[in-house]
Amino acid sequence: MDKLYKVLIVEDEEIIRTSLVYDFPWKDHNCIVIGEASNGEGALSKIEEHDPDILLLDINMPIKDGIALLEETNEFYSFATIIISGYSSFEYAKRAISFDVVGYLTKPIDMEELSDF
């Protein structure tokens, strides 16, 4: 059996987070969703607990945003990050690139585009 990659979804908008958890065919991509969080602070404890392989991460969230989460975890964890943002701003993309993210998706999320990662 192929390895199942552990995915953590971090998105403050509940409808988008729920759609990512349930509407995307994770098993078809050898992935399993191991958790979800609505902000960076909640994500930090899930990262510590589950050590995910892949992080789907919204940039703009309350309490702790996505960039702050990446800054805090970059030294200690090695997961592939796909940024989710309502903004197609180059500045957001540039900041994300500094953390070696593997992808940048804008909302609304195109599930076919997510499949490409």
Tab-separated table of N, CA and C in Angstrom, residues 10-91:
chain	number	residue	atom	x	y	z
A	10	VAL	N	-5.905	24.535	7.142
A	10	VAL	CA	-5.985	25.702	8.026
A	10	VAL	C	-6.650	26.835	7.246
A	11	GLU	N	-7.900	27.094	7.571
A	11	GLU	CA	-8.719	28.065	6.834
A	11	GLU	C	-9.768	28.612	7.779
A	12	ASP	N	-9.879	29.951	7.899
A	12	ASP	CA	-10.816	30.537	8.853
A	12	ASP	C	-12.258	30.548	8.371
A	13	GLU	N	-12.478	30.476	7.061
A	13	GLU	CA	-13.851	30.456	6.552
A	13	GLU	C	-14.373	29.021	6.574
A	14	GLU	N	-15.345	28.791	7.444
A	14	GLU	CA	-15.836	27.430	7.686
A	14	GLU	C	-16.332	26.726	6.422
A	15	ILE	N	-17.048	27.433	5.562
A	15	ILE	CA	-17.586	26.788	4.366
A	15	ILE	C	-16.465	26.318	3.439
A	16	ILE	N	-15.400	27.102	3.330
A	16	ILE	CA	-14.262	26.711	2.485
A	16	ILE	C	-13.508	25.553	3.121
A	17	ARG	N	-13.292	25.653	4.446
A	17	ARG	CA	-12.586	24.580	5.164
A	17	ARG	C	-13.351	23.264	5.043
A	18	THR	N	-14.643	23.298	5.239
A	18	THR	CA	-15.466	22.089	5.149
A	18	THR	C	-15.432	21.517	3.735
A	19	SER	N	-15.506	22.385	2.744
A	19	SER	CA	-15.445	21.930	1.358
A	19	SER	C	-14.110	21.246	1.074
A	20	LEU	N	-13.027	21.821	1.558
A	20	LEU	CA	-11.712	21.202	1.346
A	20	LEU	C	-11.612	19.846	2.034
A	21	VAL	N	-12.177	19.736	3.208
A	21	VAL	CA	-12.114	18.474	3.943
A	21	VAL	C	-12.935	17.391	3.239
A	22	TYR	N	-14.159	17.721	2.826
A	22	TYR	CA	-15.099	16.693	2.376
A	22	TYR	C	-15.304	16.593	0.861
A	23	ASP	N	-15.037	17.656	0.124
A	23	ASP	CA	-15.361	17.642	-1.308
A	23	ASP	C	-14.190	17.281	-2.208
A	24	PHE	N	-12.987	17.268	-1.674
A	24	PHE	CA	-11.825	16.931	-2.488
A	24	PHE	C	-11.506	15.442	-2.304
A	25	PRO	N	-11.195	14.724	-3.384
A	25	PRO	CA	-10.937	13.277	-3.277
A	25	PRO	C	-9.517	12.980	-2.763
A	26	TRP	N	-9.302	13.218	-1.497
A	26	TRP	CA	-7.968	13.079	-0.903
A	26	TRP	C	-7.368	11.690	-1.112
A	27	LYS	N	-8.162	10.653	-0.925
A	27	LYS	CA	-7.632	9.287	-1.062
A	27	LYS	C	-7.143	8.995	-2.480
A	28	ASP	N	-7.760	9.619	-3.480
A	28	ASP	CA	-7.304	9.454	-4.865
A	28	ASP	C	-5.894	10.009	-5.074
A	29	HIS	N	-5.460	10.853	-4.142
A	29	HIS	CA	-4.135	11.483	-4.219
A	29	HIS	C	-3.206	10.961	-3.119
A	30	ASN	N	-3.550	9.796	-2.563
A	30	ASN	CA	-2.770	9.176	-1.480
A	30	ASN	C	-2.623	10.097	-0.272
A	31	CYS	N	-3.709	10.768	0.063
A	31	CYS	CA	-3.705	11.697	1.188
A	31	CYS	C	-4.863	11.397	2.129
A	32	ILE	N	-4.674	11.810	3.372
A	32	ILE	CA	-5.735	11.730	4.368
A	32	ILE	C	-5.698	13.012	5.193
A	33	VAL	N	-6.878	13.607	5.417
A	33	VAL	CA	-6.964	14.815	6.229
A	33	VAL	C	-6.890	14.392	7.695
A	34	ILE	N	-5.858	14.864	8.388
A	34	ILE	CA	-5.659	14.484	9.798
A	34	ILE	C	-6.150	15.563	10.764
A	35	GLY	N	-6.556	16.701	10.218
A	35	GLY	CA	-7.064	17.739	11.089
A	35	GLY	C	-7.374	19.004	10.329
A	36	GLU	N	-8.009	19.905	11.045
A	36	GLU	CA	-8.353	21.203	10.491
A	36	GLU	C	-8.289	22.235	11.598
A	37	ALA	N	-8.037	23.475	11.217
A	37	ALA	CA	-7.967	24.565	12.185
A	37	ALA	C	-8.489	25.836	11.521
A	38	SER	N	-9.024	26.741	12.337
A	38	SER	CA	-9.593	27.980	11.800
A	38	SER	C	-8.652	29.173	11.950
A	39	ASN	N	-7.482	28.949	12.561
A	39	ASN	CA	-6.490	30.020	12.670
A	39	ASN	C	-5.112	29.406	12.928
A	40	GLY	N	-4.087	30.225	12.838
A	40	GLY	CA	-2.722	29.742	12.998
A	40	GLY	C	-2.419	29.202	14.371
A	41	GLU	N	-3.033	29.754	15.386
A	41	GLU	CA	-2.791	29.276	16.757
A	41	GLU	C	-3.312	27.856	16.923
A	42	GLY	N	-4.519	27.605	16.444
A	42	GLY	CA	-5.073	26.252	16.499
A	42	GLY	C	-4.276	25.286	15.639
A	43	ALA	N	-3.769	25.784	14.521
A	43	ALA	CA	-2.970	24.944	13.624
A	43	ALA	C	-1.660	24.532	14.278
A	44	LEU	N	-1.067	25.420	15.049
A	44	LEU	CA	0.214	25.117	15.684
A	44	LEU	C	0.117	23.876	16.565
A	45	SER	N	-0.933	23.772	17.355
A	45	SER	CA	-1.079	22.590	18.217
A	45	SER	C	-1.333	21.332	17.384
A	46	LYS	N	-2.056	21.466	16.279
A	46	LYS	CA	-2.294	20.303	15.400
A	46	LYS	C	-1.001	19.871	14.702
A	47	ILE	N	-0.169	20.834	14.324
A	47	ILE	CA	1.123	20.517	13.706
A	47	ILE	C	1.993	19.766	14.705
A	48	GLU	N	2.033	20.265	15.936
A	48	GLU	CA	2.830	19.606	16.983
A	48	GLU	C	2.325	18.193	17.253
A	49	GLU	N	1.016	18.015	17.231
A	49	GLU	CA	0.409	16.718	17.538
A	49	GLU	C	0.538	15.712	16.396
A	50	HIS	N	0.333	16.158	15.136
A	50	HIS	CA	0.209	15.231	14.015
A	50	HIS	C	1.374	15.240	13.023
A	51	ASP	N	2.249	16.255	13.078
A	51	ASP	CA	3.378	16.371	12.156
A	51	ASP	C	2.934	16.098	10.710
A	52	PRO	N	2.111	16.979	10.136
A	52	PRO	CA	1.562	16.737	8.794
A	52	PRO	C	2.634	16.764	7.704
A	53	ASP	N	2.314	16.121	6.582
A	53	ASP	CA	3.180	16.150	5.408
A	53	ASP	C	2.840	17.344	4.511
A	54	ILE	N	1.554	17.706	4.515
A	54	ILE	CA	1.057	18.780	3.651
A	54	ILE	C	0.196	19.725	4.480
A	55	LEU	N	0.396	21.019	4.273
A	55	LEU	CA	-0.386	22.044	4.957
A	55	LEU	C	-1.080	22.897	3.901
A	56	LEU	N	-2.418	22.918	3.910
A	56	LEU	CA	-3.185	23.860	3.099
A	56	LEU	C	-3.454	25.035	4.016
A	57	LEU	N	-2.913	26.178	3.687
A	57	LEU	CA	-2.842	27.278	4.650
A	57	LEU	C	-3.370	28.584	4.089
A	58	ASP	N	-4.395	29.107	4.738
A	58	ASP	CA	-4.890	30.441	4.418
A	58	ASP	C	-3.881	31.450	4.970
A	59	ILE	N	-3.701	32.538	4.260
A	59	ILE	CA	-2.767	33.574	4.693
A	59	ILE	C	-3.415	34.492	5.722
A	60	ASN	N	-4.608	34.988	5.402
A	60	ASN	CA	-5.238	36.025	6.211
A	60	ASN	C	-6.267	35.408	7.154
A	61	MET	N	-5.852	35.239	8.439
A	61	MET	CA	-6.730	34.642	9.449
A	61	MET	C	-6.605	35.423	10.752
A	62	PRO	N	-7.613	35.324	11.608
A	62	PRO	CA	-7.513	35.981	12.912
A	62	PRO	C	-6.540	35.238	13.842
A	63	ILE	N	-6.164	35.885	14.906
A	63	ILE	CA	-5.317	35.372	15.979
A	63	ILE	C	-3.868	35.202	15.522
A	64	LYS	N	-3.613	34.327	14.543
A	64	LYS	CA	-2.279	34.168	13.977
A	64	LYS	C	-2.447	33.871	12.493
A	65	ASP	N	-1.870	34.739	11.651
A	65	ASP	CA	-2.037	34.526	10.211
A	65	ASP	C	-1.089	33.451	9.694
A	66	GLY	N	-1.269	33.103	8.422
A	66	GLY	CA	-0.507	32.012	7.828
A	66	GLY	C	0.991	32.263	7.778
A	67	ILE	N	1.389	33.495	7.462
A	67	ILE	CA	2.817	33.821	7.401
A	67	ILE	C	3.443	33.702	8.788
A	68	ALA	N	2.758	34.184	9.811
A	68	ALA	CA	3.286	34.065	11.187
A	68	ALA	C	3.429	32.593	11.574
A	69	LEU	N	2.481	31.766	11.162
A	69	LEU	CA	2.563	30.329	11.458
A	69	LEU	C	3.776	29.717	10.766
A	70	LEU	N	3.987	30.071	9.500
A	70	LEU	CA	5.150	29.542	8.778
A	70	LEU	C	6.453	30.007	9.417
A	71	GLU	N	6.499	31.269	9.840
A	71	GLU	CA	7.695	31.786	10.511
A	71	GLU	C	7.996	30.990	11.778
A	72	GLU	N	6.954	30.641	12.503
A	72	GLU	CA	7.112	29.935	13.777
A	72	GLU	C	7.475	28.458	13.605
A	73	THR	N	7.037	27.852	12.519
A	73	THR	CA	7.234	26.408	12.356
A	73	THR	C	8.345	26.034	11.378
A	74	ASN	N	8.794	26.985	10.595
A	74	ASN	CA	9.739	26.723	9.507
A	74	ASN	C	10.994	25.973	9.952
A	75	GLU	N	11.534	26.321	11.098
A	75	GLU	CA	12.772	25.699	11.587
A	75	GLU	C	12.587	24.277	12.091
A	76	PHE	N	11.395	23.962	12.573
A	76	PHE	CA	11.193	22.724	13.325
A	76	PHE	C	10.420	21.627	12.588
A	77	TYR	N	9.685	21.999	11.541
A	77	TYR	CA	8.844	21.035	10.837
A	77	TYR	C	9.115	21.122	9.344
A	78	SER	N	8.928	20.000	8.669
A	78	SER	CA	9.127	20.036	7.215
A	78	SER	C	7.905	19.463	6.525
A	79	PHE	N	6.963	20.337	6.232
A	79	PHE	CA	5.766	19.967	5.490
A	79	PHE	C	5.727	20.785	4.211
A	80	ALA	N	5.061	20.248	3.198
A	80	ALA	CA	4.833	20.991	1.961
A	80	ALA	C	3.646	21.916	2.207
A	81	THR	N	3.775	23.179	1.811
A	81	THR	CA	2.715	24.150	2.056
A	81	THR	C	2.097	24.622	0.748
A	82	ILE	N	0.768	24.590	0.722
A	82	ILE	CA	0.006	25.183	-0.372
A	82	ILE	C	-0.777	26.336	0.233
A	83	ILE	N	-0.485	27.538	-0.226
A	83	ILE	CA	-1.138	28.737	0.299
A	83	ILE	C	-2.510	28.892	-0.346
A	84	ILE	N	-3.475	29.291	0.487
A	84	ILE	CA	-4.827	29.620	0.031
A	84	ILE	C	-5.039	31.085	0.388
A	85	SER	N	-5.476	31.872	-0.573
A	85	SER	CA	-5.680	33.281	-0.259
A	85	SER	C	-6.808	33.862	-1.080
A	86	GLY	N	-7.507	34.790	-0.481
A	86	GLY	CA	-8.527	35.546	-1.193
A	86	GLY	C	-7.892	36.662	-1.997
A	87	TYR	N	-6.599	36.796	-1.878
A	87	TYR	CA	-5.868	37.867	-2.539
A	87	TYR	C	-4.947	37.288	-3.598
A	88	SER	N	-4.903	37.918	-4.755
A	88	SER	CA	-3.960	37.485	-5.767
A	88	SER	C	-2.780	38.452	-5.792
A	89	SER	N	-2.538	39.090	-4.663
A	89	SER	CA	-1.473	40.074	-4.539
A	89	SER	C	-0.099	39.439	-4.662
A	90	PHE	N	0.753	40.090	-5.444
A	90	PHE	CA	2.120	39.603	-5.603
A	90	PHE	C	2.863	39.639	-4.270
A	91	GLU	N	2.548	40.607	-3.429
A	91	GLU	CA	3.246	40.727	-2.139
A	91	GLU	C	3.000	39.486	-1.272
